[in-house]
Amino acid sequence: MGWIPWSGSKSSDPKPPVRQDRQRCWDSRDLYFTCLDTSGVLKPGDEGKACSKQLKDYENSCAKSWIDYFNQRRVLAEQQKESLVMANAQADEARRKGR
């Protein structure tokens, strides 16, 4: 589950992913997250079978550690957006009361 570009080699020198590997990972992540957005799902893994093709491509294109990071970052970024909206609303209210 999760592609690790440097794990297939039998040599003792593991090779980090090359630019094309990283780009393939990012592209498959973007397609998967777009599918989640279209399905109205925030947390990856909660979509059921709605994005199964995109998920499979994502898992085959990215290292597991990258998938974990991207998935956590998606949820965190949305929480930060919500917090920012609330903070801005509170600041606007404070400014109105201060006038």
PDB file of C-alpha atoms in Angstrom, residues 31-82:
ATOM      1  CA  LEU A  31      -6.863  14.345  -8.210  1.00  0.00           C
ATOM      2  CA  TYR A  32      -7.806  12.409  -5.075  1.00  0.00           C
ATOM      3  CA  PHE A  33      -8.377  15.571  -3.022  1.00  0.00           C
ATOM      4  CA  THR A  34     -10.456  17.059  -5.864  1.00  0.00           C
ATOM      5  CA  CYS A  35     -12.614  13.948  -5.785  1.00  0.00           C
ATOM      6  CA  LEU A  36     -12.979  14.294  -2.008  1.00  0.00           C
ATOM      7  CA  ASP A  37     -13.990  17.946  -2.433  1.00  0.00           C
ATOM      8  CA  THR A  38     -16.531  17.000  -5.103  1.00  0.00           C
ATOM      9  CA  SER A  39     -17.930  14.327  -2.771  1.00  0.00           C
ATOM     10  CA  GLY A  40     -18.066  16.779   0.148  1.00  0.00           C
ATOM     11  CA  VAL A  41     -15.586  14.773   2.221  1.00  0.00           C
ATOM     12  CA  LEU A  42     -12.952  16.490   4.344  1.00  0.00           C
ATOM     13  CA  LYS A  43     -11.087  13.595   5.962  1.00  0.00           C
ATOM     14  CA  PRO A  44      -9.403  11.188   3.552  1.00  0.00           C
ATOM     15  CA  GLY A  45     -10.657   7.666   4.100  1.00  0.00           C
ATOM     16  CA  ASP A  46     -14.212   8.746   4.929  1.00  0.00           C
ATOM     17  CA  GLU A  47     -15.377   8.709   1.307  1.00  0.00           C
ATOM     18  CA  GLY A  48     -16.297   5.035   1.077  1.00  0.00           C
ATOM     19  CA  LYS A  49     -16.035   3.872  -2.537  1.00  0.00           C
ATOM     20  CA  ALA A  50     -16.647   7.317  -4.041  1.00  0.00           C
ATOM     21  CA  CYS A  51     -12.989   7.982  -4.920  1.00  0.00           C
ATOM     22  CA  SER A  52     -11.589   4.457  -5.030  1.00  0.00           C
ATOM     23  CA  LYS A  53      -9.793   4.861  -8.380  1.00  0.00           C
ATOM     24  CA  GLN A  54      -8.157   8.130  -7.323  1.00  0.00           C
ATOM     25  CA  LEU A  55      -7.235   6.657  -3.934  1.00  0.00           C
ATOM     26  CA  LYS A  56      -5.587   3.643  -5.551  1.00  0.00           C
ATOM     27  CA  ASP A  57      -3.553   5.896  -7.863  1.00  0.00           C
ATOM     28  CA  TYR A  58      -2.601   8.089  -4.892  1.00  0.00           C
ATOM     29  CA  GLU A  59      -1.475   5.117  -2.811  1.00  0.00           C
ATOM     30  CA  ASN A  60       0.511   3.671  -5.735  1.00  0.00           C
ATOM     31  CA  SER A  61       2.209   6.984  -6.532  1.00  0.00           C
ATOM     32  CA  CYS A  62       3.240   8.196  -3.076  1.00  0.00           C
ATOM     33  CA  ALA A  63       5.250   6.888  -0.152  1.00  0.00           C
ATOM     34  CA  LYS A  64       3.133   5.988   2.886  1.00  0.00           C
ATOM     35  CA  SER A  65       4.797   8.701   4.968  1.00  0.00           C
ATOM     36  CA  TRP A  66       3.887  11.278   2.311  1.00  0.00           C
ATOM     37  CA  ILE A  67       0.280  10.077   2.214  1.00  0.00           C
ATOM     38  CA  ASP A  68       0.026  10.360   5.998  1.00  0.00           C
ATOM     39  CA  TYR A  69       1.484  13.869   5.892  1.00  0.00           C
ATOM     40  CA  PHE A  70      -0.739  15.089   3.037  1.00  0.00           C
ATOM     41  CA  ASN A  71      -3.881  13.642   4.636  1.00  0.00           C
ATOM     42  CA  GLN A  72      -3.147  15.214   8.020  1.00  0.00           C
ATOM     43  CA  ARG A  73      -2.246  18.512   6.363  1.00  0.00           C
ATOM     44  CA  ARG A  74      -5.574  18.564   4.484  1.00  0.00           C
ATOM     45  CA  VAL A  75      -7.591  18.257   7.696  1.00  0.00           C
ATOM     46  CA  LEU A  76      -5.385  20.729   9.570  1.00  0.00           C
ATOM     47  CA  ALA A  77      -5.588  23.317   6.776  1.00  0.00           C
ATOM     48  CA  GLU A  78      -9.385  23.185   6.856  1.00  0.00           C
ATOM     49  CA  GLN A  79      -9.412  23.587  10.639  1.00  0.00           C
ATOM     50  CA  GLN A  80      -7.102  26.583  10.289  1.00  0.00           C
ATOM     51  CA  LYS A  81      -9.423  28.149   7.694  1.00  0.00           C
ATOM     52  CA  GLU A  82     -12.363  27.792  10.078  1.00  0.00           C
TER      53      GLU A  82
END
